[in-house]
Short mmCIF file of C-alpha atoms in Angstrom, two decimals:
data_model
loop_
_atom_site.label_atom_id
_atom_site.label_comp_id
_atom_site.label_asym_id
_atom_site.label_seq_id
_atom_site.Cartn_x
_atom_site.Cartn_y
_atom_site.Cartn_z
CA UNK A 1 -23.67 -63.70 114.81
CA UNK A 2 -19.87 -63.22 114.88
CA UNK A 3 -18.06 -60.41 115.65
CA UNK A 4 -14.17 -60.10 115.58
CA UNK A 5 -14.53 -57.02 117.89
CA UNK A 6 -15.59 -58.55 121.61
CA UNK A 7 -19.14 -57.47 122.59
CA UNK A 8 -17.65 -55.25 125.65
CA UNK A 9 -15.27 -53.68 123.60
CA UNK A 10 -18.04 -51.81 121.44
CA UNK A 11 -19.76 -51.40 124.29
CA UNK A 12 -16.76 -49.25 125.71
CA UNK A 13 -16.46 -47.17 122.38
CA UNK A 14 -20.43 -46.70 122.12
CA UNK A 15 -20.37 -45.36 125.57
CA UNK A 16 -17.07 -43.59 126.33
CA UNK A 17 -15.53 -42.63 122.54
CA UNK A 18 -18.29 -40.50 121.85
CA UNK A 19 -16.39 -36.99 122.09
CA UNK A 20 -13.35 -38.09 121.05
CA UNK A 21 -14.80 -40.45 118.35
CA UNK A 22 -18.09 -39.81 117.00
CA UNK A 23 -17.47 -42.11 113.99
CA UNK A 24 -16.54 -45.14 116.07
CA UNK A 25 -18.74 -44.46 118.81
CA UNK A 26 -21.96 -44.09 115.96
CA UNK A 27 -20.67 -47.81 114.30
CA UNK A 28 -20.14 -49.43 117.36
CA UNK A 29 -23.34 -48.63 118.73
CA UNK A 30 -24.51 -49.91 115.08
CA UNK A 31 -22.69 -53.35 115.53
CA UNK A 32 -24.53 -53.70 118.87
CA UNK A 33 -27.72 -53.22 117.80
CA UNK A 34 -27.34 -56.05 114.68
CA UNK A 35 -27.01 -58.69 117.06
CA UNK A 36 -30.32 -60.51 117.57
CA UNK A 37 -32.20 -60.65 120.36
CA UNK A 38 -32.07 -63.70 122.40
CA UNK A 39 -34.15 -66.11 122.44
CA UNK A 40 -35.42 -66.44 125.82
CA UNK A 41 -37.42 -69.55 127.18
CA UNK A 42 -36.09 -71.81 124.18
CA UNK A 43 -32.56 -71.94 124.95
CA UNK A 44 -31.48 -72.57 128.77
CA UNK A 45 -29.93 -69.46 130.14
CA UNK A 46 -26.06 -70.40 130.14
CA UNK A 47 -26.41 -70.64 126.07
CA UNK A 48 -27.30 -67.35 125.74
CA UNK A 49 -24.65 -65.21 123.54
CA UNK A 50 -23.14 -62.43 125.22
CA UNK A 51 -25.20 -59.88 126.66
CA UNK A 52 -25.54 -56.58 126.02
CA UNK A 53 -26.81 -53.66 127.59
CA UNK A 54 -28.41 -52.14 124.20
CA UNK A 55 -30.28 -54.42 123.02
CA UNK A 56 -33.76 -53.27 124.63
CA UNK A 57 -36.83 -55.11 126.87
CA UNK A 58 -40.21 -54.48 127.15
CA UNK A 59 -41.21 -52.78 130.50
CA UNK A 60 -44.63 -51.31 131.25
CA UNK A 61 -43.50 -48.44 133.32
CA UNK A 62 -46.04 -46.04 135.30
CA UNK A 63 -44.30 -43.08 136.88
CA UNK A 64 -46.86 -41.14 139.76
CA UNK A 65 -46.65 -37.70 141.22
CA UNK A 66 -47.29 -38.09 144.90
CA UNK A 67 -47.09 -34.47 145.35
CA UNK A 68 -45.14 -34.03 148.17
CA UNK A 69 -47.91 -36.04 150.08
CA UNK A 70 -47.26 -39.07 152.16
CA UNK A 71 -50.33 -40.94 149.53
CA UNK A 72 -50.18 -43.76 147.57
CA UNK A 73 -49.93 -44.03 144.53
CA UNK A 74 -50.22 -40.00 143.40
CA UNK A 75 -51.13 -39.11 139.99
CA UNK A 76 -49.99 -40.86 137.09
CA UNK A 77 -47.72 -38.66 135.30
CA UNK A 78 -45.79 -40.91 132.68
CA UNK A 79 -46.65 -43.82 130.93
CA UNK A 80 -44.86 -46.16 129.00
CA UNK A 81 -43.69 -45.09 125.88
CA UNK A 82 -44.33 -41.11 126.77
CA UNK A 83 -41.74 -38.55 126.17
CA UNK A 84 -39.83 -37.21 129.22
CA UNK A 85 -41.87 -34.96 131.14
CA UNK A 86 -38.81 -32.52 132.46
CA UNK A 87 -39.21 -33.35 135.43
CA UNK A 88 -35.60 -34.67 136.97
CA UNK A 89 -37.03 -37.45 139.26
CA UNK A 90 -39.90 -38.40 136.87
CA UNK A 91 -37.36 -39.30 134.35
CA UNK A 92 -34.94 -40.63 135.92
CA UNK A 93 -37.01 -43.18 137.73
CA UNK A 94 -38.41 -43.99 134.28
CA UNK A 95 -35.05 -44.79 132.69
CA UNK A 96 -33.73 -46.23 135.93
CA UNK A 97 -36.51 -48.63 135.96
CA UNK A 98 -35.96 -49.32 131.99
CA UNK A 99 -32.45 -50.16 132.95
CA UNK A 100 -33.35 -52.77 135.42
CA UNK A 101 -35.89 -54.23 133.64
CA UNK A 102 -33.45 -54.82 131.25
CA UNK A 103 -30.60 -56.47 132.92
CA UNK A 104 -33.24 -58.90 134.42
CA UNK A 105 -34.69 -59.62 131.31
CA UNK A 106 -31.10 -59.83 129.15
CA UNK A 107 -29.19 -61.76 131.67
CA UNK A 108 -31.88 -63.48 133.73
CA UNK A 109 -34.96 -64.01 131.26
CA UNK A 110 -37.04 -62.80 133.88
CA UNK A 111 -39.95 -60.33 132.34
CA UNK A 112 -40.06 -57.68 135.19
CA UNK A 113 -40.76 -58.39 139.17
CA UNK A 114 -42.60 -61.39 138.50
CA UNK A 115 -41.08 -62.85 135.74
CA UNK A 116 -44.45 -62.29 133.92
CA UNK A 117 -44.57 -58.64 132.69
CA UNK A 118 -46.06 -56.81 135.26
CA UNK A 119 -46.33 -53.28 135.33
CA UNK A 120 -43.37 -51.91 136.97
CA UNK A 121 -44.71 -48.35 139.12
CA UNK A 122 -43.13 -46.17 141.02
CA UNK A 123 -43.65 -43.00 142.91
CA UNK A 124 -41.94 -39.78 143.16
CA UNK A 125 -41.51 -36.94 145.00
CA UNK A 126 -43.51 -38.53 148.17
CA UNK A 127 -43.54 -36.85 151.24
CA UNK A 128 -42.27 -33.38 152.47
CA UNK A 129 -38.35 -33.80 152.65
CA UNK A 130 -38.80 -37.25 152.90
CA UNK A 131 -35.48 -38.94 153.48
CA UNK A 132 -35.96 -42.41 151.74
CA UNK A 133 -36.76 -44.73 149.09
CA UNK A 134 -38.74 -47.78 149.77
CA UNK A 135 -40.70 -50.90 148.05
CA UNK A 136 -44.40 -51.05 149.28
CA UNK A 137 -45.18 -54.61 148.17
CA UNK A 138 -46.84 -53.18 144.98
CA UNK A 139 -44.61 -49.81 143.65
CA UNK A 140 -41.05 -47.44 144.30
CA UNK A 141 -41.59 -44.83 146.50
CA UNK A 142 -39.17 -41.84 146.17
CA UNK A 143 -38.64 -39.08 148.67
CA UNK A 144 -37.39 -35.77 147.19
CA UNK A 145 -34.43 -35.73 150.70
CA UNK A 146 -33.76 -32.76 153.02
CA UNK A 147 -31.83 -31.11 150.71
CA UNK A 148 -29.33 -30.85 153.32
CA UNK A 149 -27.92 -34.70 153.81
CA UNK A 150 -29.71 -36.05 150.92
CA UNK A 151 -30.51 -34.61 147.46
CA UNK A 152 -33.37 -37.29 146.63
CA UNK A 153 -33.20 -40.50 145.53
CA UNK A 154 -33.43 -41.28 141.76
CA UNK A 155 -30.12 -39.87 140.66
CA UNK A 156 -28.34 -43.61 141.88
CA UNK A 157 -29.15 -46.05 140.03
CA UNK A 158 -28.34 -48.57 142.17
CA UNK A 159 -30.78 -47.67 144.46
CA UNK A 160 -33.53 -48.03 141.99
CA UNK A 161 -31.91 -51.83 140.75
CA UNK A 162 -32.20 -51.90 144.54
CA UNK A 163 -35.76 -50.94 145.77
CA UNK A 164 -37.30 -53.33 142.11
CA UNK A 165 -34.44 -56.16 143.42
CA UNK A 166 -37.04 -56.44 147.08
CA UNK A 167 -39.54 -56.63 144.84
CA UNK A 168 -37.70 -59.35 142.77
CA UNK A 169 -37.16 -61.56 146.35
CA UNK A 170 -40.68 -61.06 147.27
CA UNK A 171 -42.14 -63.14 144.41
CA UNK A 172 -39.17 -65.37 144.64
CA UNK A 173 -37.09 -66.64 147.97
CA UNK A 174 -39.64 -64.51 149.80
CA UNK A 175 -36.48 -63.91 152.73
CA UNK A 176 -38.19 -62.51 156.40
CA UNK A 177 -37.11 -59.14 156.60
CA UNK A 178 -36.10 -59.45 160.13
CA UNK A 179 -32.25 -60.38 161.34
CA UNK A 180 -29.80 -62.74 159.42
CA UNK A 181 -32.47 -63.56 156.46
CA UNK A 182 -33.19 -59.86 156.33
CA UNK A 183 -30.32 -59.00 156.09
CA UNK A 184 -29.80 -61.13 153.26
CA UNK A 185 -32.53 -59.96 152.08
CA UNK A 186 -31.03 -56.72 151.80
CA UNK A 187 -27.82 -58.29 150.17
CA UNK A 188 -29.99 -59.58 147.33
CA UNK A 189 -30.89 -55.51 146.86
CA UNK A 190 -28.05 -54.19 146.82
CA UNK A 191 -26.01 -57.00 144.92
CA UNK A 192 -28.82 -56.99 142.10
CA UNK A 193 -28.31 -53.06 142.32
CA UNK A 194 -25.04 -52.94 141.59
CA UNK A 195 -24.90 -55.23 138.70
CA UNK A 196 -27.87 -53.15 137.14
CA UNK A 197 -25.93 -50.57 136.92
CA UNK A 198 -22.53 -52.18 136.27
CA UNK A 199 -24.83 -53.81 133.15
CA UNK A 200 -25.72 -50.04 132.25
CA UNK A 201 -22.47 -49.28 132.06
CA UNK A 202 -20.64 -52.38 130.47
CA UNK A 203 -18.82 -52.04 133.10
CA UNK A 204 -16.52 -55.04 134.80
CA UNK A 205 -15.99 -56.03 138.26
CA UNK A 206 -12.47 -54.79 138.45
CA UNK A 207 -13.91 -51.41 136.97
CA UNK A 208 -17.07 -51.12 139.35
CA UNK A 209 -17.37 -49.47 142.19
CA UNK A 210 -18.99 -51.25 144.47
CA UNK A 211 -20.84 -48.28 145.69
CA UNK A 212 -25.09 -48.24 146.63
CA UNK A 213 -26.04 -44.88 146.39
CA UNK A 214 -23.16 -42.99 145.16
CA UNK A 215 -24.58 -39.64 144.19
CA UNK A 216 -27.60 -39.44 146.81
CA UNK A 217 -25.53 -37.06 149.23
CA UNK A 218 -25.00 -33.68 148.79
CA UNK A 219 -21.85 -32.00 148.59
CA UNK A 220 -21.68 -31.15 152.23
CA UNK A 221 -21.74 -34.80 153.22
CA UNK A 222 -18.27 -36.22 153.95
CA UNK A 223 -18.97 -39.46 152.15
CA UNK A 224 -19.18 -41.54 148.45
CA UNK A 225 -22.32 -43.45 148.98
CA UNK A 226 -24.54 -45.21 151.54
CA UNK A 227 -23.01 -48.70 151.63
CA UNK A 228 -19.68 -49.95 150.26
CA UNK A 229 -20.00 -53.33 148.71
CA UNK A 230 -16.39 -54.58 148.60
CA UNK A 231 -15.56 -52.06 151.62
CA UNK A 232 -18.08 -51.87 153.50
CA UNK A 233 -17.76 -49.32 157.02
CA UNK A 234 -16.02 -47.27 154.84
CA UNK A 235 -18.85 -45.50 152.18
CA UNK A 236 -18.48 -42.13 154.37
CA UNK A 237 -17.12 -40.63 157.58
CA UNK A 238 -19.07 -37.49 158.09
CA UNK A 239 -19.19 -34.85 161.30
CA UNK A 240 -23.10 -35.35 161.16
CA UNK A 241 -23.42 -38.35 159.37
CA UNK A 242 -21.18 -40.56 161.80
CA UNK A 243 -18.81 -43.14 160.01
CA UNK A 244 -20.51 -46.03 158.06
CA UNK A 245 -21.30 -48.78 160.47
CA UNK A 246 -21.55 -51.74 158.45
CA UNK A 247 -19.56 -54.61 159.53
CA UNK A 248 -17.50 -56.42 156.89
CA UNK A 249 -16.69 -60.03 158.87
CA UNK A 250 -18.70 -62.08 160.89
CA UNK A 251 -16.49 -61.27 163.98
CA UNK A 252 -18.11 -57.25 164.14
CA UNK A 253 -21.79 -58.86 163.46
CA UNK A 254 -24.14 -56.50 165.18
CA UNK A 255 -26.77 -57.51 167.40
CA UNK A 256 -29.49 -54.75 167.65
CA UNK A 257 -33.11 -54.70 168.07
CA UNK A 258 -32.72 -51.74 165.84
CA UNK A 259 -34.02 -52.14 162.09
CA UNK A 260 -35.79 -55.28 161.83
CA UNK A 261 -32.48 -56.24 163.65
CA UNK A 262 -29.82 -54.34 161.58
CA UNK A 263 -30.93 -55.73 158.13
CA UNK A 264 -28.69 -52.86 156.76
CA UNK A 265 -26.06 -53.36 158.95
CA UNK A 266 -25.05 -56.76 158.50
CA UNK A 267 -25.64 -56.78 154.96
CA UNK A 268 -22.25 -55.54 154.72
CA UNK A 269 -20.98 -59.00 155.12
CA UNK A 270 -22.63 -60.99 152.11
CA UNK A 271 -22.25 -57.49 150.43
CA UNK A 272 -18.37 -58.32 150.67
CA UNK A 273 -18.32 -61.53 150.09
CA UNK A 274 -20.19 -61.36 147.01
CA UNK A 275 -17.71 -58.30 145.91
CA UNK A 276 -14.90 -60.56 146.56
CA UNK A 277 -15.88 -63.72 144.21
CA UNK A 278 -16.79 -60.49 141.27
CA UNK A 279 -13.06 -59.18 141.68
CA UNK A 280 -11.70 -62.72 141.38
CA UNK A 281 -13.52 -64.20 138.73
CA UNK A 282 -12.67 -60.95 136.76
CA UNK A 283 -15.14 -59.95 133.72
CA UNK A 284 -18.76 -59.16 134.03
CA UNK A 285 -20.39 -59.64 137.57
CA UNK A 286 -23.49 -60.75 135.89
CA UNK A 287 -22.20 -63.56 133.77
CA UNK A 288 -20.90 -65.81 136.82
CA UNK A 289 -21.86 -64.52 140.54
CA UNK A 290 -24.83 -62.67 139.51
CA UNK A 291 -26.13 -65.96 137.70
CA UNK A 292 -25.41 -68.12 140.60
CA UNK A 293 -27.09 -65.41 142.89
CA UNK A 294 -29.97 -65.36 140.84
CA UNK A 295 -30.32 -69.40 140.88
CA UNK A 296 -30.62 -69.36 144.93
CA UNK A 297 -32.71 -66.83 144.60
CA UNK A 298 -35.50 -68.76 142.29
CA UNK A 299 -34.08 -72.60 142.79
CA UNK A 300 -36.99 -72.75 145.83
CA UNK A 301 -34.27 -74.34 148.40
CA UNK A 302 -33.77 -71.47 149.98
CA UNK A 303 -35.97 -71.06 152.93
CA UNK A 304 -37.44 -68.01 154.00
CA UNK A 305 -35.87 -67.71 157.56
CA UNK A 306 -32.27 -69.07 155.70
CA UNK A 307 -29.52 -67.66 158.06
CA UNK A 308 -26.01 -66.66 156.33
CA UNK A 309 -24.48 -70.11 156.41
CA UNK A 310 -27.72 -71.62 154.66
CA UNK A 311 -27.37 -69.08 152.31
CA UNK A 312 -23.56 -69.38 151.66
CA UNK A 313 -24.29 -73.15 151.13
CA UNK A 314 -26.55 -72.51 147.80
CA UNK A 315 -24.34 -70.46 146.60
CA UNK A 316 -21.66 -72.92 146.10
CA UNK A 317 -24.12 -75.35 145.40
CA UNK A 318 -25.48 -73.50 142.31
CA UNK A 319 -22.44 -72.33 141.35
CA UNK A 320 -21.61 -76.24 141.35
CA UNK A 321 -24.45 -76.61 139.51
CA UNK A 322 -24.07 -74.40 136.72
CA UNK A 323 -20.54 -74.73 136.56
CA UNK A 324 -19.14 -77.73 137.81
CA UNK A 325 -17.36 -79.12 140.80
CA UNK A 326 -14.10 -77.28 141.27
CA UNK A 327 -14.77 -74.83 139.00
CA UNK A 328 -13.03 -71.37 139.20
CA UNK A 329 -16.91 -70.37 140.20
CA UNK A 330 -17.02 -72.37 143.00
CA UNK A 331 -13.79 -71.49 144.42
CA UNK A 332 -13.77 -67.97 144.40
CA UNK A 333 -17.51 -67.97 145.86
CA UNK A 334 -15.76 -70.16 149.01
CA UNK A 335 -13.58 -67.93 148.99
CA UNK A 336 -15.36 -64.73 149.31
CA UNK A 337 -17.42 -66.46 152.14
CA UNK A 338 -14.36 -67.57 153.79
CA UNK A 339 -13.00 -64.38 153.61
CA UNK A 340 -15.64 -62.59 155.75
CA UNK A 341 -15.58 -65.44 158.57
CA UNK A 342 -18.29 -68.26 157.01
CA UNK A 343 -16.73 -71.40 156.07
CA UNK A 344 -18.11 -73.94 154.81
CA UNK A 345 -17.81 -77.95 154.97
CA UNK A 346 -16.67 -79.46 152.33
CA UNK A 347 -19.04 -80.44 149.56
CA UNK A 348 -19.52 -83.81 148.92
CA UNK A 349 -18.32 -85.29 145.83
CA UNK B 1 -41.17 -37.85 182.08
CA UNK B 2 -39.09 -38.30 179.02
CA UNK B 3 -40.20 -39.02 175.42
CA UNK B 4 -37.44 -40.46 173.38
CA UNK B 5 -38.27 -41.53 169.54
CA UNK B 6 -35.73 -43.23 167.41
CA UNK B 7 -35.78 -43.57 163.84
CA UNK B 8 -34.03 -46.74 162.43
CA UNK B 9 -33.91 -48.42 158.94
CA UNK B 10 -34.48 -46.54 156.27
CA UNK B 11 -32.12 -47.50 152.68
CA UNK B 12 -29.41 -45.95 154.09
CA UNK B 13 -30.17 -47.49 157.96
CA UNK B 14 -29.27 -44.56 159.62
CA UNK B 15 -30.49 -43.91 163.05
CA UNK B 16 -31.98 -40.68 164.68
CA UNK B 17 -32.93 -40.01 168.11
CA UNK B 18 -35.53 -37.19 169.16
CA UNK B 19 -35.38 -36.75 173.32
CA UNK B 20 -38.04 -34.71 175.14
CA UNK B 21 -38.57 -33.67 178.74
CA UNK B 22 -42.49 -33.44 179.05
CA UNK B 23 -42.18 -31.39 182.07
CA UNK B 24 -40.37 -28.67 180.42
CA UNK B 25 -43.06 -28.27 178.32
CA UNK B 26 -45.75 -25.26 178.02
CA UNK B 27 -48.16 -27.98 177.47
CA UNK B 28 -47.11 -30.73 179.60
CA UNK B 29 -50.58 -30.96 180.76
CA UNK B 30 -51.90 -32.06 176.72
CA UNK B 31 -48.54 -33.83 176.82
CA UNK B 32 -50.08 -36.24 179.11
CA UNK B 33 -53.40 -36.32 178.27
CA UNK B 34 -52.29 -37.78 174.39
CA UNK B 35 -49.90 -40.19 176.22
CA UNK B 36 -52.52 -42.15 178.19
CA UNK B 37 -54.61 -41.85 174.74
CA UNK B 38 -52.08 -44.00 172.96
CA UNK B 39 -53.02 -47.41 172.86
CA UNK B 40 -49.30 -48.90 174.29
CA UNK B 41 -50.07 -52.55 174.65
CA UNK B 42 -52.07 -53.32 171.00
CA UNK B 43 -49.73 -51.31 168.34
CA UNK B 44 -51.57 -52.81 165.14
CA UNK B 45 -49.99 -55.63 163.88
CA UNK B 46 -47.90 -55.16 160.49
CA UNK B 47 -44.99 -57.09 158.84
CA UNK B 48 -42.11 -55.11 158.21
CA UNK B 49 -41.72 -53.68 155.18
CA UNK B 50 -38.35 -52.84 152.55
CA UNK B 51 -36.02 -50.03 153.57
CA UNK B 52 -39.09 -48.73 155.80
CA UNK B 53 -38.65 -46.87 158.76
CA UNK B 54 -39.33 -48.31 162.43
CA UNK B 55 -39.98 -46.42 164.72
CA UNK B 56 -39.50 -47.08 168.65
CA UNK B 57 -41.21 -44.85 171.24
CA UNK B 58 -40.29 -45.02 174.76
CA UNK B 59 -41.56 -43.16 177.46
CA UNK B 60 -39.10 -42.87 180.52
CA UNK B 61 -40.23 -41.83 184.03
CA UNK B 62 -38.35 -39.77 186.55
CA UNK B 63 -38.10 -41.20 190.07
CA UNK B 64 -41.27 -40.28 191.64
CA UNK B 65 -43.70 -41.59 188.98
CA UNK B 66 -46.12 -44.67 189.16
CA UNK B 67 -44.56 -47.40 187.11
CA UNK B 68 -47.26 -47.95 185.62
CA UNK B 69 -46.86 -44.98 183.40
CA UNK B 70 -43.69 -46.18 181.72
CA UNK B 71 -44.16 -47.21 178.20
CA UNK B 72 -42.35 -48.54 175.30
CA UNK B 73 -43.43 -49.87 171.70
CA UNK B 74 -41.92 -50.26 168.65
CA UNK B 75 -43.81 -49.95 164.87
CA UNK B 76 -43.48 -49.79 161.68
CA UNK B 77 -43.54 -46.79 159.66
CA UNK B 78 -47.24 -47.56 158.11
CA UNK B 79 -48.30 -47.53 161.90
CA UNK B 80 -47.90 -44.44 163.32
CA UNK B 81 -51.43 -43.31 162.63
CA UNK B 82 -53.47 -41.56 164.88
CA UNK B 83 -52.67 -40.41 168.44
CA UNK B 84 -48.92 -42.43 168.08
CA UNK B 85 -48.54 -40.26 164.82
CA UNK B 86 -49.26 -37.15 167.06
CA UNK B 87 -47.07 -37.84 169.53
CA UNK B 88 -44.20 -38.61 166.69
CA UNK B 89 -45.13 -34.98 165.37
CA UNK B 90 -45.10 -33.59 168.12
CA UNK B 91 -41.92 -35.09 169.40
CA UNK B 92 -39.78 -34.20 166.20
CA UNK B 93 -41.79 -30.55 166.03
CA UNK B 94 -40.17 -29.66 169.75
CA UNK B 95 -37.00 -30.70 169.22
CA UNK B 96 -33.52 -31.65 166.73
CA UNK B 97 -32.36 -35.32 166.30
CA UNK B 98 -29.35 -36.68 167.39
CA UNK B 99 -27.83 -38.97 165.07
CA UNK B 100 -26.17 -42.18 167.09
CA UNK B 101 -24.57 -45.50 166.45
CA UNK B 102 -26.95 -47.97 166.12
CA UNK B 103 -27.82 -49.56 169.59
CA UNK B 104 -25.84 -52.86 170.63
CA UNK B 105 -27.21 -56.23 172.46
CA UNK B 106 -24.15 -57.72 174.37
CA UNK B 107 -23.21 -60.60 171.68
CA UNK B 108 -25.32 -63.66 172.39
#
């Protein structure tokens, strides 16, 4: 279907004229929902028309109660399909994971964590004051936070996008959560993160912030978020806190024995190069970087131990791939690379 | 002897240390007894899991102290059951964290 007003344009004046506009806000979110659904599986990817964050997926979502326990799974308190329950991080883990379910399944074709529908569960309010968020190899786990530093978890919706994204690389690249392929492992969360909710928001690179977690501090915390995609050592600077340690060049890599050997440390420096390519490609993250991103991530050449350089590597090479030698693609992913110390040979013609 | 947990990883991979000085301790005496309880060499074997925590437990002897009783073991989060989950409590019941820059290795 043809439309002389641009897909992200409506999307805009659905989301934002609202107060302003009613009328134009009420017809544009009417023109989104007339175009069709895409045909997924039939057509290759690449053919698909533009995306849009409306039109709506199919998750199976299973929200549980842990109680303020440290058990697994809790009770089941929503199912799919069940009206909100009131409760702040019930529902907002529900629509968070509706939100990523649907930019995988819009942009990617991929039907939830596996690609084949599987129940997508997650667990609130686990723990006493528990200061985390986590993916168990089978659900999202949600602590409530102190109160103090953190204010729980399920208000960002990049971190949800974040904790489904490990579960995304588990069934795919399968990266060893330990050092340099940890760390990318890491990378793949929070770059999938931040497009989810860049997708939520129709919102482009030059408009996105680039922030994981923006919104899980409380107001006493000197600070934006935890991590800083295109910035990264810069998300906060707080008395308690400390300043944001994440290195964004390969010359302030950080050797630790801490944290499966700083996986969220040196994440900052795919983080950034990833942010970079976004900003200079211009437009929606998840039409060119995310798409290459997403092709190492399934293509089955990456291996699981793949250090930074590896990893660079398929990136250009898929964004040859799907784009062509030379492209603008494949330049401004070399780019970002080279611009947080990894260069790369030339590829062969 | 000194009992020093840190707390690293996490989604936001921030890093807490908890320091105590057994001796100073009322109980320094059950302090002891739960140390030599803790199976040090066979933590149970785990891979690490997503934006987990890992926990490192060290324990650090003054001077005079057989060498013997020195200890040090890092786990993951699902690991810290039984006597090393006491200990843990225990630690982070007697005393506040410190938050600190996550440790450097000299660079290769």
């Amino acid at each position: 279907m043809q439309q002389i007003v641009p897909p992200y344009l409506l999307d805009r004046i659905a989301h934002a004229a609202g107060p302003r506009f009613p009328l134009a806000a009420e017809a544009a979110r009417r023109a989104l929902l007339r175009e069709p659904p895409a045909r997924l599986g039939i057509e290759p990817l690449h053919d698909l028309p533009s995306l849009l964050p409306d039109v709506p997926s199919s998750p199976d979502r299973r929200i549980s109660d842990a109680e303020g326990r440290e058990s697994l799974p809790g009770r089941l308190v929503r199912r799919e399909g069940e009206r909100a329950t009131g409760d702040d991080a019930v529902d907002d883990a529900y629509d968070g994971l509706g939100d990523t379910h649907r930019m995988f399944d819009r942009v990617f074709g991929r039907d939830s964590i596996d690609g084949a529908g599987m129940p997508l569960e997650a667990t609130v309010h686990f723990g006493d004051r528990y200061d985390n968020a986590f993916w168990d190899g089978e659900r999202m786990v949600f602590g409530d936070g102190d109160g103090e530093i953190f204010r729980g978890f399920t208000d960002s919706l990049s971190v949800i996008g974040h904790e489904l994204a490990h579960g995304v690389t588990e069934h795919t690249a399968k990266l060893r959560y330990q050092g340099q392929s940890g760390a990318l492992n890491e990378h793949v969360s929070d770059a999938f993160g931040a497009l989810v909710e860049q997708y939520s928001l129709g919102q482009d690179a030059g408009a996105a912030s680039w922030l994981i977690g923006e919104g899980i501090f409380t107001d006493q915390v000197q600070g934006r978020a935890l991590r800083s995609m295109l910035e990264p050592g810069t998300a906060y600077d707080d008395d308690v806190l400390g300043r944001d340690p994440q290195p964004g060049h390969m010359r302030d890599y950080i050797e630790t024995s801490d944290d499966n050997g700083g996986v969220h440390l040196n994440s900052g420096i795919p983080n950034r190069a990833f942010a970079l390519a976004a900003v200079e490609l211009g437009g929606f993250a998840w039409e060119h970087v995310g798409r290459v991103w997403y092709d190492v991530l399934t293509s089955g050449r990456l291996p699981i131990d793949a250090d930074f350089d590896r990893f660079a590597a398929e990136t250009v090479r898929s964004a040859r791939e799907r784009y062509g030698a030379d492209s603008g693609e494949e330049r401004a992913i070399a780019r970002g690379w080279a611009a947080v110390g990894i260069e790369l040979p030339a590829p062969e013609a | 002897m000194d009992v020093i947990v840190s707390r690293s990883g996490g989604l936001a991979g921030l890093r807490l240390t908890w320091h105590v000085r057994v001796d100073d301790q009322p109980d320094s005496d059950d302090w002891y007894v739960l140390i030599e309880q803790i199976p040090w060499s066979e933590p149970p074997p785990l891979p690490p899991e997503p934006d987990r925590f890992v926990y490192r437990i060290r324990c650090e002897l003054q001077d005079s102290a057989p060498a013997s009783r020195a200890h040090d073991a890092t786990l993951a989060e699902r690991q810290l059951t039984g006597p090393w989950r006491k200990l843990v409590d225990l630690v982070q019941d007697r005393t506040e964290p410190e938050r600190a820059a996550p440790t450097r290795r000299p660079t290769r």
